Amino acid sequence: MWINGSTHAGSGAEREVVNPATGAVVDTTTDATPDDVDAAVEAATTAAAEWAATDVTARAKLLRTLADALADNSDELVATLVAEQGKPLLEANGEFHHMLSGLRYYAESATKVRGVHQELPSQFGPAYGLVKRHPFGVVGAIMPWNFPLTLLANKLGPALAAGNTVVAKPAETTPLATLQVARIATEAGLPDGVFNVVTGGGETGGALVGHPDVPRIAFTGSTATGRTLMETAGPALKHVSLELGGSDPTIVLPDADLETAVKTIQIGRYWNAGQVCLAPKRAFVHADVFDQFVELLSGRIERYEPGDGTTKPDKPKLRIGPLHTAAQRDLLVDQVADAVDAGAELVTGGHVVEGDGHFYQPGLAVDVPDDSRLSTEEVFGPVLPVWSVDSLDEAIERANATAYGLGSSIWTTDGTAINRAVNELDAGMTWVNQLHYGYDEMPFGGTKQSGLGKEHGLEALAEYSRYKSSVIGGLG
Ligand code: NAD
């Protein structure tokens, strides 16, 4: 744990952090008990008034200094990310740089947001209105294990820039890089108590969410946990943002640049061993190009060689890391078996790789029944179901037939089809002829069961502020 600028032993049970690629124990942590959570919240509460009163330019400067200090320690942080999460070095580096760019974005934008002043018509005489931004105080930030660093930065950057202090709880399986960030932040000059970390699982997270002195909760994780969390936060009417699961549709029409679509969908679906919230997880491909699409994509994903992320396969193989835990891999195995039992065909891959580590050969499935788990549930692993569709109408209807609404994409050069996708796909984001991770500049967040609120962009800065309106009259 990291509380008030120094390491804190904690009093809960010990927990091993295990490398998913090798099974080796990387380190151990201690679960935070409710008393430990109290200590972290107290430190954050004590630091809150001075941090809020610190000039925004000074807060922005500290965020920039933090990003620079993290960059100076990139080797240590990236190595930890590979060891505790399992992702290959290339992907860990990508995540690390995304974290830095997110922190720098909020260091830049913190000073660019202005208050609003307006003249107000009033029967009581001339008056003007003033809308001021105030921080909430202490933010409880809870992260999953798939992108421990970027998902931390998505909350830490705007929360600190807006003048809040933070108690972060990383996933129980990936706490180490987050603890290193907290240590580096303190060494870089972030005042004690401004950024604290408590380690542990759902009980620790629940204690943080239910703490009476934590008015703002920022959560990324599964839809099921998001629902439980709302039950804890609801009675106190806390301000909650939820970034939850997704099952993004991708639509490929006959006039698309098929090679680009295939290459990009491949990266989108199989990056991070398919453990990505914003990823194409259901492909609807027009019948005219369906066979070609399946052949091109399966040819490319056959090049994946699952293995330890610290080593590199020989060309033309591509390294793909393990599933993060045995339970995560078992879930995927069950989802694929359910579809195959109901008549689906695996064109390639889609099976466990025997040996140490939770490796899985990336797969592509066709003829997947609409009511099978591969179609209805979020698939958090490297398997893509591909369906043939006869029209854009059918593609949009099937794309929207899901409880989720995180991302979506379409591949076409037809302006009318693009316009329809942008207007009719029920999701927080629609990509056209490209896919990307979250843009720092673009607000990101889901509809339906994929969440509430936004991360990224100036919208996220707003979500870490309480807006207070004042009317000033009696001036003449
Ligand atoms: P999870 O919900 O199991 O755990 C997420 C975090 O919540 C962990 O830190 C966990 O310890 C904590 N937690 C568990 N129970 C809790 C409780 N009752 N109260 C408070 N905290 C609690 O999710 P996961 O398996 O770690 O992550 C995978 C999920 O996250 C997928 O569904 C994925 O789509 C989603 N995700 C969403 C986004 C997004 O931006 N929308 C990004 C990444 C991952």
CSV table of C-alpha atoms in Angstrom, one decimal, residues 29-455:
chain,number,residue,atom,x,y,z
A,29,THR,CA,1.1,-7.7,-1.4
A,30,THR,CA,-1.2,-7.3,1.6
A,31,ASP,CA,-4.9,-6.7,1.3
A,32,ALA,CA,-6.1,-3.5,2.8
A,33,THR,CA,-8.7,-4.0,5.5
A,34,PRO,CA,-11.4,-1.4,6.2
A,35,ASP,CA,-9.0,0.2,8.7
A,36,ASP,CA,-6.3,0.5,6.1
A,37,VAL,CA,-8.8,2.0,3.7
A,38,ASP,CA,-9.8,4.5,6.5
A,39,ALA,CA,-6.1,5.5,6.8
A,40,ALA,CA,-5.8,6.1,3.1
A,41,VAL,CA,-9.0,8.1,2.9
A,42,GLU,CA,-7.9,10.1,5.9
A,43,ALA,CA,-4.6,10.9,4.3
A,44,ALA,CA,-6.4,12.0,1.1
A,45,THR,CA,-8.9,14.0,3.0
A,46,THR,CA,-6.2,15.8,5.0
A,47,ALA,CA,-4.3,16.7,1.8
A,48,ALA,CA,-7.5,17.7,-0.1
A,49,ALA,CA,-7.9,21.3,1.1
A,50,GLU,CA,-4.3,22.4,0.3
A,51,TRP,CA,-4.3,20.6,-3.0
A,52,ALA,CA,-7.6,22.2,-4.1
A,53,ALA,CA,-6.2,25.6,-3.1
A,54,THR,CA,-2.9,25.0,-5.0
A,55,ASP,CA,-2.9,27.1,-8.1
A,56,VAL,CA,-4.0,25.1,-11.2
A,57,THR,CA,-0.7,26.0,-13.0
A,58,ALA,CA,1.2,24.5,-10.1
A,59,ARG,CA,-0.9,21.3,-10.2
A,60,ALA,CA,-0.4,21.1,-14.0
A,61,LYS,CA,3.3,21.5,-13.5
A,62,LEU,CA,3.4,18.7,-11.0
A,63,LEU,CA,1.5,16.4,-13.4
A,64,ARG,CA,4.1,17.2,-16.1
A,65,THR,CA,6.9,16.5,-13.7
A,66,LEU,CA,5.2,13.2,-12.8
A,67,ALA,CA,5.0,12.2,-16.5
A,68,ASP,CA,8.7,13.1,-17.0
A,69,ALA,CA,9.7,11.1,-13.8
A,70,LEU,CA,7.7,8.1,-15.0
A,71,ALA,CA,9.4,8.3,-18.4
A,72,ASP,CA,12.7,8.3,-16.7
A,73,ASN,CA,11.7,5.1,-15.0
A,74,SER,CA,10.2,3.4,-18.0
A,75,ASP,CA,12.3,0.3,-18.0
A,76,GLU,CA,11.3,-0.6,-14.4
A,77,LEU,CA,7.6,0.1,-15.0
A,78,VAL,CA,7.3,-1.7,-18.3
A,79,ALA,CA,9.2,-4.7,-16.9
A,80,THR,CA,6.7,-4.8,-14.0
A,81,LEU,CA,3.8,-4.5,-16.3
A,82,VAL,CA,5.0,-7.5,-18.4
A,83,ALA,CA,5.7,-9.6,-15.3
A,84,GLU,CA,2.4,-9.0,-13.5
A,85,GLN,CA,0.0,-8.6,-16.5
A,86,GLY,CA,1.6,-11.0,-19.0
A,87,LYS,CA,1.4,-8.8,-22.1
A,88,PRO,CA,4.4,-8.8,-24.5
A,89,LEU,CA,7.0,-6.0,-24.3
A,90,LEU,CA,5.8,-4.2,-27.4
A,91,GLU,CA,2.2,-4.0,-26.0
A,92,ALA,CA,3.5,-3.0,-22.6
A,93,ASN,CA,5.5,-0.2,-24.1
A,94,GLY,CA,2.4,0.9,-26.0
A,95,GLU,CA,0.4,1.0,-22.8
A,96,PHE,CA,3.1,2.9,-21.0
A,97,HIS,CA,3.3,5.6,-23.6
A,98,HIS,CA,-0.5,5.9,-23.7
A,99,MET,CA,-0.4,6.5,-19.9
A,100,LEU,CA,2.2,9.3,-20.3
A,101,SER,CA,0.3,11.0,-23.1
A,102,GLY,CA,-2.9,10.9,-21.0
A,103,LEU,CA,-1.1,12.5,-18.0
A,104,ARG,CA,0.4,15.1,-20.3
A,105,TYR,CA,-2.9,15.9,-21.9
A,106,TYR,CA,-4.4,16.8,-18.5
A,107,ALA,CA,-1.3,18.7,-17.5
A,108,GLU,CA,-1.9,20.8,-20.7
A,109,SER,CA,-5.7,21.1,-20.5
A,110,ALA,CA,-5.9,21.8,-16.8
A,111,THR,CA,-5.1,25.5,-17.4
A,112,LYS,CA,-7.2,25.8,-20.5
A,113,VAL,CA,-10.7,25.3,-19.0
A,114,ARG,CA,-12.3,28.5,-18.1
A,115,GLY,CA,-15.2,29.4,-15.8
A,116,VAL,CA,-18.4,30.8,-17.3
A,117,HIS,CA,-19.6,34.3,-16.7
A,118,GLN,CA,-22.9,35.5,-18.0
A,119,GLU,CA,-25.4,38.4,-17.7
A,120,LEU,CA,-28.6,37.2,-16.2
A,121,PRO,CA,-31.9,38.9,-16.8
A,122,SER,CA,-33.4,39.5,-13.4
A,123,GLN,CA,-36.6,41.2,-12.1
A,124,PHE,CA,-34.6,42.2,-9.0
A,125,GLY,CA,-32.1,44.4,-10.9
A,126,PRO,CA,-29.0,43.9,-12.9
A,127,ALA,CA,-27.2,40.7,-12.0
A,128,TYR,CA,-24.5,38.5,-13.4
A,129,GLY,CA,-24.0,34.8,-13.1
A,130,LEU,CA,-20.9,32.9,-12.2
A,131,VAL,CA,-20.3,29.2,-12.7
A,132,LYS,CA,-17.3,27.9,-10.7
A,133,ARG,CA,-15.7,24.5,-10.8
A,134,HIS,CA,-14.9,22.9,-7.4
A,135,PRO,CA,-13.2,19.6,-6.8
A,136,PHE,CA,-15.2,16.8,-5.1
A,137,GLY,CA,-12.5,16.1,-2.5
A,138,VAL,CA,-11.4,12.5,-2.4
A,139,VAL,CA,-11.8,10.3,-5.5
A,140,GLY,CA,-11.9,6.5,-5.1
A,141,ALA,CA,-10.4,5.1,-8.4
A,142,ILE,CA,-10.8,1.4,-9.1
A,143,MET,CA,-9.1,-0.4,-12.0
A,144,PRO,CA,-9.2,-3.8,-13.7
A,145,TRP,CA,-6.1,-5.8,-14.7
A,146,ASN,CA,-6.1,-5.5,-18.5
A,147,PHE,CA,-4.5,-2.0,-18.8
A,148,PRO,CA,-3.4,-1.2,-15.2
A,149,LEU,CA,-1.4,1.9,-16.2
A,150,THR,CA,-3.5,3.6,-18.8
A,151,LEU,CA,-6.7,3.0,-16.9
A,152,LEU,CA,-5.0,4.5,-13.8
A,153,ALA,CA,-3.9,7.6,-15.7
A,154,ASN,CA,-7.3,8.1,-17.2
A,155,LYS,CA,-8.5,8.8,-13.7
A,156,LEU,CA,-5.5,10.2,-12.0
A,157,GLY,CA,-4.8,12.9,-14.6
A,158,PRO,CA,-8.2,14.6,-14.7
A,159,ALA,CA,-8.9,14.0,-11.0
A,160,LEU,CA,-5.6,15.7,-9.8
A,161,ALA,CA,-5.8,18.4,-12.5
A,162,ALA,CA,-9.3,19.3,-11.2
A,163,GLY,CA,-8.0,19.6,-7.7
A,164,ASN,CA,-9.1,16.3,-6.1
A,165,THR,CA,-7.0,13.9,-4.2
A,166,VAL,CA,-7.1,10.2,-5.0
A,167,VAL,CA,-7.2,6.8,-3.3
A,168,ALA,CA,-6.6,4.2,-6.1
A,169,LYS,CA,-7.3,0.5,-5.9
A,170,PRO,CA,-5.7,-1.5,-8.7
A,171,ALA,CA,-6.9,-5.0,-9.5
A,172,GLU,CA,-5.6,-7.6,-7.0
A,173,THR,CA,-3.6,-9.4,-9.7
A,174,THR,CA,-1.9,-6.2,-11.0
A,175,PRO,CA,-1.0,-3.9,-8.1
A,176,LEU,CA,2.7,-3.6,-8.6
A,177,ALA,CA,3.1,-1.1,-11.4
A,178,THR,CA,0.5,1.2,-9.7
A,179,LEU,CA,2.5,1.1,-6.4
A,180,GLN,CA,5.6,2.0,-8.4
A,181,VAL,CA,3.8,5.0,-10.0
A,182,ALA,CA,2.8,6.2,-6.5
A,183,ARG,CA,6.3,5.9,-5.2
A,184,ILE,CA,7.7,7.8,-8.2
A,185,ALA,CA,5.0,10.4,-7.8
A,186,THR,CA,6.1,11.1,-4.3
A,187,GLU,CA,9.8,11.2,-5.3
A,188,ALA,CA,8.8,13.7,-8.1
A,189,GLY,CA,7.3,16.0,-5.5
A,190,LEU,CA,3.6,15.2,-5.4
A,191,PRO,CA,2.5,16.3,-1.8
A,192,ASP,CA,1.9,13.5,0.6
A,193,GLY,CA,-1.6,12.2,0.7
A,194,VAL,CA,-2.5,13.5,-2.7
A,195,PHE,CA,-2.2,10.1,-4.4
A,196,ASN,CA,-2.6,6.9,-2.2
A,197,VAL,CA,-2.9,3.3,-3.2
A,198,VAL,CA,-4.7,0.5,-1.4
A,199,THR,CA,-4.3,-3.1,-2.5
A,200,GLY,CA,-6.7,-6.0,-2.4
A,201,GLY,CA,-9.8,-7.4,-4.1
A,202,GLY,CA,-13.5,-6.8,-4.1
A,203,GLU,CA,-13.8,-6.4,-0.3
A,204,THR,CA,-11.2,-3.6,-0.3
A,205,GLY,CA,-12.9,-2.0,-3.3
A,206,GLY,CA,-16.2,-2.2,-1.5
A,207,ALA,CA,-14.8,-0.5,1.6
A,208,LEU,CA,-13.5,2.3,-0.6
A,209,VAL,CA,-16.8,2.7,-2.5
A,210,GLY,CA,-18.8,2.7,0.8
A,211,HIS,CA,-16.5,5.1,2.7
A,212,PRO,CA,-18.5,8.2,3.7
A,213,ASP,CA,-15.6,10.6,3.0
A,214,VAL,CA,-15.2,9.4,-0.7
A,215,PRO,CA,-17.9,11.4,-2.7
A,216,ARG,CA,-16.7,10.5,-6.2
A,217,ILE,CA,-16.1,7.0,-7.5
A,218,ALA,CA,-14.4,6.3,-10.8
A,219,PHE,CA,-14.6,2.6,-11.8
A,220,THR,CA,-13.4,0.5,-14.7
A,221,GLY,CA,-14.3,-3.2,-14.7
A,222,SER,CA,-17.0,-5.6,-15.5
A,223,THR,CA,-20.7,-4.8,-15.9
A,224,ALA,CA,-21.5,-7.2,-13.0
A,225,THR,CA,-19.2,-5.5,-10.6
A,226,GLY,CA,-20.4,-2.1,-11.8
A,227,ARG,CA,-23.9,-3.1,-10.8
A,228,THR,CA,-22.8,-4.3,-7.3
A,229,LEU,CA,-20.8,-1.1,-6.9
A,230,MET,CA,-23.9,1.1,-7.7
A,231,GLU,CA,-25.7,-0.7,-4.9
A,232,THR,CA,-23.0,0.3,-2.4
A,233,ALA,CA,-22.7,3.9,-3.7
A,234,GLY,CA,-26.4,4.5,-4.3
A,235,PRO,CA,-27.6,5.1,-0.7
A,236,ALA,CA,-25.2,8.0,-0.3
A,237,LEU,CA,-26.0,9.3,-3.8
A,238,LYS,CA,-22.3,9.4,-4.8
A,239,HIS,CA,-21.1,10.7,-8.1
A,240,VAL,CA,-20.1,7.6,-10.0
A,241,SER,CA,-18.5,7.0,-13.4
A,242,LEU,CA,-18.6,3.4,-14.8
A,243,GLU,CA,-16.5,2.2,-17.7
A,244,LEU,CA,-17.8,-1.4,-18.1
A,245,GLY,CA,-17.8,-4.3,-20.5
A,246,GLY,CA,-18.4,-4.2,-24.2
A,247,SER,CA,-19.1,-6.5,-27.2
A,248,ASP,CA,-18.4,-4.1,-30.1
A,249,PRO,CA,-19.8,-4.8,-33.5
A,250,THR,CA,-17.7,-4.2,-36.6
A,251,ILE,CA,-19.5,-4.0,-40.0
A,252,VAL,CA,-17.6,-4.6,-43.3
A,253,LEU,CA,-19.4,-3.6,-46.5
A,254,PRO,CA,-18.4,-4.8,-50.0
A,255,ASP,CA,-16.9,-1.4,-51.0
A,256,ALA,CA,-14.4,-1.4,-48.1
A,257,ASP,CA,-10.7,-1.5,-48.4
A,258,LEU,CA,-10.7,-5.1,-47.3
A,259,GLU,CA,-7.0,-5.5,-46.6
A,260,THR,CA,-7.0,-2.5,-44.3
A,261,ALA,CA,-10.2,-3.6,-42.6
A,262,VAL,CA,-8.7,-7.1,-42.0
A,263,LYS,CA,-5.4,-5.9,-40.7
A,264,THR,CA,-7.0,-3.4,-38.4
A,265,ILE,CA,-9.7,-5.7,-37.1
A,266,GLN,CA,-6.9,-8.2,-36.4
A,267,ILE,CA,-5.0,-5.7,-34.2
A,268,GLY,CA,-8.2,-4.6,-32.6
A,269,ARG,CA,-9.5,-8.0,-31.6
A,270,TYR,CA,-6.2,-9.8,-30.8
A,271,TRP,CA,-4.2,-7.0,-29.1
A,272,ASN,CA,-3.6,-7.8,-25.4
A,273,ALA,CA,-4.6,-11.4,-26.1
A,274,GLY,CA,-8.2,-10.1,-26.8
A,275,GLN,CA,-8.5,-8.7,-23.3
A,276,VAL,CA,-9.6,-5.2,-24.3
A,277,CYS,CA,-12.9,-3.5,-23.5
A,278,LEU,CA,-13.0,-1.4,-26.7
A,279,ALA,CA,-12.5,-4.1,-29.3
A,280,PRO,CA,-14.3,-5.5,-32.3
A,281,LYS,CA,-15.8,-8.6,-30.7
A,282,ARG,CA,-18.6,-9.4,-33.3
A,283,ALA,CA,-17.9,-9.0,-37.0
A,284,PHE,CA,-20.8,-8.6,-39.5
A,285,VAL,CA,-19.4,-9.0,-43.0
A,286,HIS,CA,-21.4,-8.5,-46.2
A,287,ALA,CA,-22.0,-11.8,-48.1
A,288,ASP,CA,-20.2,-10.5,-51.2
A,289,VAL,CA,-16.8,-10.3,-49.3
A,290,PHE,CA,-17.4,-12.8,-46.5
A,291,ASP,CA,-15.3,-15.7,-47.8
A,292,GLN,CA,-12.5,-13.4,-48.7
A,293,PHE,CA,-12.6,-11.7,-45.3
A,294,VAL,CA,-12.5,-15.0,-43.4
A,295,GLU,CA,-9.7,-16.3,-45.6
A,296,LEU,CA,-7.5,-13.2,-45.2
A,297,LEU,CA,-8.1,-12.8,-41.5
A,298,SER,CA,-7.6,-16.4,-40.5
A,299,GLY,CA,-4.4,-16.5,-42.6
A,300,ARG,CA,-3.1,-13.6,-40.6
A,301,ILE,CA,-4.1,-14.9,-37.1
A,302,GLU,CA,-2.5,-18.2,-37.8
A,303,ARG,CA,0.8,-16.3,-37.5
A,304,TYR,CA,0.3,-15.8,-33.8
A,305,GLU,CA,2.6,-17.7,-31.5
A,306,PRO,CA,1.5,-17.6,-27.9
A,307,GLY,CA,4.4,-17.2,-25.5
A,308,ASP,CA,6.2,-15.3,-22.8
A,309,GLY,CA,6.1,-11.6,-23.6
A,310,THR,CA,9.8,-11.0,-22.8
A,311,THR,CA,10.9,-13.2,-25.8
A,312,LYS,CA,10.3,-12.6,-29.5
A,313,PRO,CA,9.3,-15.3,-32.0
A,314,ASP,CA,11.1,-15.5,-35.3
A,315,LYS,CA,9.4,-13.9,-38.3
A,316,PRO,CA,6.8,-14.3,-39.7
A,317,LYS,CA,5.4,-15.3,-36.3
A,318,LEU,CA,3.7,-12.7,-34.0
A,319,ARG,CA,3.9,-12.9,-30.3
A,320,ILE,CA,0.7,-13.0,-28.3
A,321,GLY,CA,0.7,-13.1,-24.5
A,322,PRO,CA,-1.3,-15.4,-22.2
A,323,LEU,CA,-4.8,-14.9,-20.8
A,324,HIS,CA,-4.4,-13.1,-17.5
A,325,THR,CA,-5.6,-15.9,-15.2
A,326,ALA,CA,-6.7,-19.5,-15.4
A,327,ALA,CA,-10.3,-18.5,-14.6
A,328,GLN,CA,-10.2,-16.1,-17.5
A,329,ARG,CA,-9.0,-18.8,-19.9
A,330,ASP,CA,-11.6,-21.3,-18.5
A,331,LEU,CA,-14.4,-18.8,-19.2
A,332,LEU,CA,-13.2,-18.5,-22.8
A,333,VAL,CA,-13.0,-22.3,-23.2
A,334,ASP,CA,-16.6,-22.6,-22.0
A,335,GLN,CA,-17.9,-19.9,-24.3
A,336,VAL,CA,-16.2,-21.4,-27.3
A,337,ALA,CA,-17.4,-25.0,-26.4
A,338,ASP,CA,-20.9,-23.7,-26.0
A,339,ALA,CA,-20.9,-22.2,-29.6
A,340,VAL,CA,-19.2,-25.3,-31.1
A,341,ASP,CA,-21.7,-27.6,-29.4
A,342,ALA,CA,-24.5,-25.5,-31.0
A,343,GLY,CA,-23.0,-25.8,-34.5
A,344,ALA,CA,-20.3,-23.2,-34.8
A,345,GLU,CA,-17.1,-23.9,-36.8
A,346,LEU,CA,-13.6,-22.8,-35.8
A,347,VAL,CA,-11.9,-21.8,-39.0
A,348,THR,CA,-8.6,-21.6,-37.1
A,349,GLY,CA,-7.3,-21.8,-33.5
A,350,GLY,CA,-9.6,-21.5,-30.6
A,351,HIS,CA,-8.0,-23.9,-28.2
A,352,VAL,CA,-5.8,-24.1,-25.1
A,353,VAL,CA,-2.0,-24.3,-25.6
A,354,GLU,CA,-0.7,-26.9,-23.2
A,355,GLY,CA,2.2,-26.0,-20.8
A,356,ASP,CA,3.1,-23.4,-18.3
A,357,GLY,CA,1.1,-20.1,-18.5
A,358,HIS,CA,-2.5,-19.5,-19.5
A,359,PHE,CA,-1.9,-19.6,-23.3
A,360,TYR,CA,-4.6,-19.9,-25.9
A,361,GLN,CA,-4.3,-20.1,-29.6
A,362,PRO,CA,-6.2,-17.2,-31.2
A,363,GLY,CA,-9.3,-18.3,-33.0
A,364,LEU,CA,-11.9,-17.3,-35.6
A,365,ALA,CA,-15.4,-18.8,-35.7
A,366,VAL,CA,-18.2,-18.9,-38.2
A,367,ASP,CA,-21.8,-20.2,-38.2
A,368,VAL,CA,-22.1,-19.1,-34.6
A,369,PRO,CA,-25.7,-19.3,-33.4
A,370,ASP,CA,-27.1,-16.0,-32.3
A,371,ASP,CA,-28.1,-17.3,-28.9
A,372,SER,CA,-24.8,-18.9,-28.1
A,373,ARG,CA,-22.5,-17.4,-25.4
A,374,LEU,CA,-19.9,-16.4,-28.0
A,375,SER,CA,-22.6,-14.1,-29.4
A,376,THR,CA,-24.5,-12.9,-26.3
A,377,GLU,CA,-21.7,-12.5,-23.7
A,378,GLU,CA,-18.6,-10.3,-23.7
A,379,VAL,CA,-15.7,-12.4,-25.0
A,380,PHE,CA,-12.6,-11.3,-23.2
A,381,GLY,CA,-10.1,-13.3,-25.1
A,382,PRO,CA,-8.6,-13.9,-28.6
A,383,VAL,CA,-11.6,-15.3,-30.5
A,384,LEU,CA,-13.7,-13.5,-33.1
A,385,PRO,CA,-17.1,-14.7,-34.4
A,386,VAL,CA,-17.8,-13.6,-38.0
A,387,TRP,CA,-21.3,-13.6,-39.5
A,388,SER,CA,-22.4,-13.0,-43.1
A,389,VAL,CA,-25.0,-10.3,-43.6
A,390,ASP,CA,-27.0,-9.4,-46.8
A,391,SER,CA,-27.5,-5.7,-46.2
A,392,LEU,CA,-26.6,-2.7,-44.1
A,393,ASP,CA,-30.1,-2.8,-42.5
A,394,GLU,CA,-29.4,-6.4,-41.3
A,395,ALA,CA,-25.9,-5.5,-40.1
A,396,ILE,CA,-27.1,-2.5,-38.0
A,397,GLU,CA,-30.0,-4.5,-36.5
A,398,ARG,CA,-27.7,-7.3,-35.4
A,399,ALA,CA,-25.0,-5.0,-34.3
A,400,ASN,CA,-27.4,-3.3,-31.9
A,401,ALA,CA,-28.9,-6.6,-30.6
A,402,THR,CA,-26.7,-6.6,-27.5
A,403,ALA,CA,-26.9,-5.5,-24.0
A,404,TYR,CA,-23.6,-3.6,-24.5
A,405,GLY,CA,-22.9,-0.2,-26.1
A,406,LEU,CA,-19.2,0.6,-25.8
A,407,GLY,CA,-17.7,0.9,-29.2
A,408,SER,CA,-18.6,0.0,-32.8
A,409,SER,CA,-17.1,0.4,-36.3
A,410,ILE,CA,-17.9,0.3,-40.0
A,411,TRP,CA,-15.7,-0.2,-43.0
A,412,THR,CA,-17.1,1.4,-46.2
A,413,THR,CA,-16.6,4.4,-48.5
A,414,ASP,CA,-20.3,4.9,-49.0
A,415,GLY,CA,-21.2,8.3,-47.4
A,416,THR,CA,-24.8,7.3,-46.7
A,417,ALA,CA,-23.7,4.1,-45.0
A,418,ILE,CA,-21.3,6.0,-42.9
A,419,ASN,CA,-23.9,8.5,-41.9
A,420,ARG,CA,-26.3,5.7,-41.0
A,421,ALA,CA,-23.7,4.0,-38.8
A,422,VAL,CA,-22.8,7.2,-37.0
A,423,ASN,CA,-26.5,7.9,-36.3
A,424,GLU,CA,-27.9,4.4,-35.8
A,425,LEU,CA,-25.2,2.3,-34.0
A,426,ASP,CA,-26.1,2.4,-30.4
A,427,ALA,CA,-22.7,2.8,-28.8
A,428,GLY,CA,-20.5,5.4,-27.1
A,429,MET,CA,-18.2,5.5,-30.1
A,430,THR,CA,-18.3,4.6,-33.8
A,431,TRP,CA,-15.0,4.2,-35.8
A,432,VAL,CA,-15.2,4.6,-39.5
A,433,ASN,CA,-12.5,2.9,-41.6
A,434,GLN,CA,-10.2,2.8,-38.6
A,435,LEU,CA,-9.9,1.6,-35.0
A,436,HIS,CA,-7.9,3.0,-32.2
A,437,TYR,CA,-7.5,2.8,-28.5
A,438,GLY,CA,-9.0,5.6,-26.5
A,439,TYR,CA,-8.1,9.0,-27.9
A,440,ASP,CA,-6.9,11.4,-25.2
A,441,GLU,CA,-8.9,14.2,-26.8
A,442,MET,CA,-12.1,12.3,-27.5
A,443,PRO,CA,-14.7,11.6,-24.7
A,444,PHE,CA,-15.1,7.9,-24.3
A,445,GLY,CA,-17.8,5.9,-22.5
A,446,GLY,CA,-20.5,3.5,-23.2
A,447,THR,CA,-24.3,3.4,-23.5
A,448,LYS,CA,-26.6,0.6,-22.2
A,449,GLN,CA,-24.8,-1.9,-19.9
A,450,SER,CA,-21.4,-0.5,-20.9
A,451,GLY,CA,-21.4,2.3,-18.4
A,452,LEU,CA,-22.1,5.8,-17.3
A,453,GLY,CA,-20.1,9.0,-17.8
A,454,LYS,CA,-17.0,9.7,-19.8
A,455,GLU,CA,-13.3,9.3,-19.6
